[in-house]
């Protein structure tokens, strides 16, 4: 019983059920003959974020078009031949791999099958109706995900501002001071991880219909952090524990509330380059910190 209580019905689950119900209702009102495809399209198009739903929905509509078109062509060339059907599936898979529509492959293959195997009226009309099935399911799912408790909620923005910025700031501190003695590969791995978060959140924030202050603030943080990426990558390439100049030492102290301790060696030309990029990073971090206060 405790194991069952641990798992709650999430909003995405509820919205998926609602999407299927609304899609099938529309299908019934339009008197479509194959409502199952409408429901399937609604299910597979519900994603964990609005941006993912939009991209997945677009790709599934395009993928369904490919499946219907290939199914139509193959059914006219050599109908009811199962080996030819298998070749058609290969073509559908190949085209999806070319265009990078892997998530829409299953739905496209299903549409190909139902169009190829159709034996009653006009296959062209049937193929167009199957496109309409998919379009209804995808659009309903996208609209419900966008307008009903959208996934890019305030908690995501607060996490962005209160966590990702702090983590990136800490990584920069550790890289400059080498306090945790991490090698460059570790820094690169962590930077790439948060870059993926930045890209996804920027797309989500761009699509935020409410334009709340929290989303604008989060977008600002992401944008500024994105600007320091090249400077940070340059510091990783230099691969030294730097000797910061006086200006950067003051910025370091202001940013981290601690004195900078320089390594025991003579400064080199590489330190000059390092200080140039470090200065840009420090100023951007202070700019973000001032914005978040």
XYZ file of C-alpha atoms in Angstrom:
293
model
C 0.000 0.000 0.000
C 2.841 2.412 0.842
C 4.405 1.631 -2.536
C 1.146 2.622 -4.255
C 0.807 5.844 -2.253
C 4.327 6.856 -3.265
C 3.252 7.431 -6.876
C 0.822 10.249 -7.568
C -1.095 11.012 -10.728
C 0.848 13.869 -12.304
C -0.465 16.782 -14.340
C 1.017 15.372 -17.547
C -0.971 12.159 -17.009
C -4.197 14.081 -16.443
C -3.596 16.286 -19.475
C -2.891 13.224 -21.634
C -6.244 11.734 -20.654
C -7.995 15.033 -21.326
C -6.253 15.365 -24.712
C -7.427 11.922 -25.788
C -10.998 12.609 -24.640
C -11.227 15.970 -26.421
C -9.559 14.597 -29.570
C -11.969 11.670 -29.778
C -14.928 13.988 -29.187
C -13.828 16.159 -32.121
C -13.275 13.012 -34.185
C -16.829 11.894 -33.458
C -18.272 15.310 -34.306
C -16.420 15.241 -37.648
C -17.571 11.645 -38.226
C -14.035 10.366 -38.816
C -13.828 6.629 -39.441
C -10.586 5.869 -37.590
C -10.648 7.624 -34.187
C -7.907 5.351 -32.828
C -5.260 7.320 -34.758
C -6.606 10.544 -33.269
C -6.143 9.120 -29.773
C -2.691 7.733 -30.560
C -1.562 11.113 -31.912
C -2.845 12.865 -28.786
C -1.026 10.415 -26.498
C 2.366 10.529 -28.206
C 2.295 14.328 -28.580
C 1.934 15.129 -24.884
C 5.448 16.002 -23.698
C 6.986 17.227 -20.452
C 7.398 20.782 -21.734
C 5.583 23.158 -24.060
C 8.565 23.474 -26.393
C 8.966 19.693 -26.599
C 5.245 19.359 -27.359
C 5.518 21.932 -30.141
C 8.589 20.321 -31.734
C 7.221 16.791 -31.308
C 3.831 17.831 -32.680
C 5.338 19.462 -35.752
C 7.582 16.465 -36.432
C 4.702 14.017 -35.992
C 2.521 15.906 -38.454
C 5.368 15.937 -40.987
C 6.154 12.301 -40.228
C 2.527 11.306 -40.709
C 2.511 13.087 -44.052
C 5.550 11.024 -45.095
C 3.910 7.797 -43.905
C 0.660 8.551 -45.719
C 2.447 9.625 -48.912
C 4.733 6.575 -49.026
C 1.796 4.300 -48.173
C -0.260 5.841 -50.956
C 2.517 5.507 -53.556
C 3.375 1.909 -52.617
C -0.293 0.854 -52.514
C -0.796 2.085 -56.079
C 2.422 0.517 -57.396
C 1.976 -2.986 -55.975
C -1.016 -3.318 -53.630
C -1.489 -6.190 -51.168
C 2.095 -7.410 -51.559
C 3.543 -7.919 -48.083
C 7.168 -7.908 -49.223
C 6.526 -4.577 -50.939
C 4.885 -3.430 -47.706
C 8.052 -4.357 -45.820
C 10.120 -2.366 -48.304
C 7.813 0.592 -47.721
C 8.435 0.403 -43.973
C 12.171 0.471 -44.687
C 11.695 3.607 -46.807
C 9.647 5.290 -44.057
C 12.307 4.497 -41.443
C 15.085 5.695 -43.753
C 13.336 9.018 -44.427
C 12.718 9.579 -40.721
C 16.372 8.950 -39.952
C 17.399 11.479 -42.611
C 15.117 14.192 -41.237
C 15.729 13.335 -37.566
C 12.083 12.526 -36.826
C 12.773 9.446 -34.710
C 9.999 10.230 -32.217
C 7.361 10.311 -34.953
C 8.504 7.063 -36.580
C 6.004 4.747 -34.854
C 3.014 6.921 -35.712
C 4.220 7.367 -39.297
C 4.688 3.606 -39.722
C 1.160 2.988 -38.405
C -0.264 5.494 -40.902
C 1.733 3.836 -43.693
C 0.267 0.440 -42.756
C -3.366 1.548 -42.570
C -3.101 3.431 -45.872
C -1.296 0.588 -47.676
C -3.740 -2.071 -46.416
C -6.888 -0.051 -47.080
C -9.131 -1.897 -49.554
C -12.429 -0.009 -49.706
C -12.952 3.480 -51.200
C -10.432 5.978 -52.557
C -7.027 5.533 -50.940
C -6.258 9.213 -51.517
C -9.290 10.348 -49.513
C -8.441 7.775 -46.847
C -4.829 9.018 -46.621
C -6.010 12.627 -46.288
C -8.389 11.605 -43.514
C -5.561 9.892 -41.640
C -3.551 13.098 -41.895
C -6.542 14.905 -40.427
C -6.687 12.322 -37.602
C -3.094 12.999 -36.663
C -3.460 16.755 -37.021
C -6.423 16.829 -34.630
C -4.691 14.704 -31.984
C -1.436 16.660 -32.180
C -3.024 20.120 -32.133
C -5.389 19.302 -29.258
C -2.496 17.880 -27.225
C -0.319 20.937 -27.913
C -3.079 23.399 -26.993
C -3.956 21.604 -23.760
C -0.288 21.410 -22.758
C 0.173 25.107 -23.550
C -2.895 26.571 -21.863
C -3.652 24.187 -18.977
C -1.007 24.419 -16.234
C 1.938 24.699 -18.670
C 5.040 22.740 -17.536
C 7.291 25.825 -17.622
C 5.881 27.014 -14.307
C 7.289 29.350 -11.716
C 9.174 26.550 -9.930
C 11.306 25.994 -13.042
C 12.246 29.660 -13.138
C 13.071 29.782 -9.431
C 15.249 26.686 -9.845
C 17.063 28.355 -12.724
C 17.839 31.515 -10.770
C 18.534 29.952 -7.385
C 20.428 26.844 -8.461
C 21.943 26.835 -11.938
C 23.493 30.287 -11.547
C 24.965 29.319 -8.180
C 26.394 26.091 -9.607
C 27.989 27.837 -12.606
C 29.391 30.529 -10.325
C 30.881 27.816 -8.113
C 32.414 26.022 -11.090
C 34.138 29.221 -12.194
C 35.487 29.761 -8.677
C 36.859 26.220 -8.518
C 38.433 26.500 -11.959
C 40.279 29.729 -11.110
C 41.427 28.655 -7.649
C 41.661 24.912 -8.394
C 40.283 24.448 -4.888
C 38.801 21.046 -5.688
C 41.577 20.014 -8.093
C 39.182 19.088 -10.888
C 40.558 18.474 -14.362
C 39.278 20.226 -17.467
C 37.254 17.256 -18.664
C 35.115 17.460 -15.522
C 34.521 21.184 -16.045
C 33.613 20.619 -19.694
C 31.211 17.832 -18.790
C 29.435 19.990 -16.221
C 29.369 22.992 -18.541
C 27.798 20.924 -21.335
C 25.216 19.608 -18.876
C 24.104 23.093 -17.928
C 24.289 24.317 -21.519
C 21.628 21.730 -22.356
C 19.519 23.129 -19.523
C 20.064 26.665 -20.831
C 18.972 25.776 -24.366
C 15.815 24.035 -23.199
C 14.862 26.729 -20.725
C 15.469 29.523 -23.224
C 13.030 27.901 -25.629
C 10.522 27.391 -22.834
C 10.851 30.971 -21.653
C 10.467 32.334 -25.180
C 7.146 30.503 -25.402
C 5.859 31.678 -22.006
C 2.490 33.207 -22.835
C 2.042 35.003 -19.513
C 5.337 36.948 -19.743
C 5.585 36.935 -15.966
C 8.323 38.810 -14.175
C 9.786 35.484 -13.050
C 10.122 34.239 -16.626
C 11.666 37.501 -17.845
C 14.156 37.411 -14.995
C 15.060 33.795 -15.704
C 15.499 34.525 -19.405
C 17.829 37.386 -18.522
C 19.972 35.096 -16.338
C 20.155 32.411 -19.021
C 21.047 34.938 -21.727
C 23.879 36.514 -19.721
C 25.311 33.138 -18.718
C 25.205 32.106 -22.354
C 27.347 35.141 -23.252
C 30.188 34.120 -20.932
C 30.436 30.620 -22.384
C 33.127 31.514 -24.957
C 35.196 33.263 -22.297
C 34.869 30.270 -20.031
C 35.886 27.866 -22.796
C 38.963 30.026 -23.451
C 39.976 29.758 -19.797
C 39.602 25.994 -20.016
C 41.857 25.937 -23.083
C 44.533 28.006 -21.293
C 44.506 25.387 -18.539
C 46.445 27.269 -15.843
C 45.939 28.411 -12.277
C 46.090 32.140 -13.026
C 47.664 35.152 -11.388
C 44.805 37.641 -11.379
C 45.581 41.333 -11.815
C 44.492 43.876 -9.190
C 41.208 44.711 -10.897
C 40.203 41.068 -11.179
C 41.268 40.389 -7.607
C 38.837 43.105 -6.469
C 36.081 41.657 -8.636
C 36.829 38.175 -7.297
C 36.582 39.448 -3.721
C 33.337 41.267 -4.459
C 31.854 38.228 -6.156
C 32.946 35.504 -3.739
C 33.415 37.524 -0.516
C 36.889 36.103 -0.038
C 40.457 37.132 -0.812
C 42.097 35.721 -3.914
C 45.293 33.759 -3.221
C 47.668 33.801 -6.190
C 49.936 30.841 -7.021
C 53.630 31.143 -6.198
C 55.127 31.824 -9.621
C 55.977 34.683 -11.975
C 53.181 36.053 -14.232
C 53.361 35.211 -17.938
C 51.724 36.389 -21.167
C 49.129 33.669 -20.728
C 48.026 35.359 -17.500
C 47.312 38.542 -19.472
C 44.996 36.634 -21.804
C 43.445 34.833 -18.852
C 42.751 38.111 -17.039
C 41.057 39.575 -20.107
C 38.503 36.754 -20.283
C 38.183 36.419 -16.510
C 37.315 40.113 -16.291
C 34.422 39.667 -18.704
C 33.160 36.664 -16.745
C 33.386 38.415 -13.369
C 31.520 41.483 -14.630
C 28.752 39.381 -16.138
C 28.360 37.377 -12.931
C 28.157 40.590 -10.902
C 25.621 41.901 -13.409
C 23.454 38.835 -12.796
C 23.888 39.078 -9.036
C 22.790 42.708 -9.092
C 19.775 41.781 -11.205
C 18.680 39.021 -8.824
C 18.763 41.182 -5.695
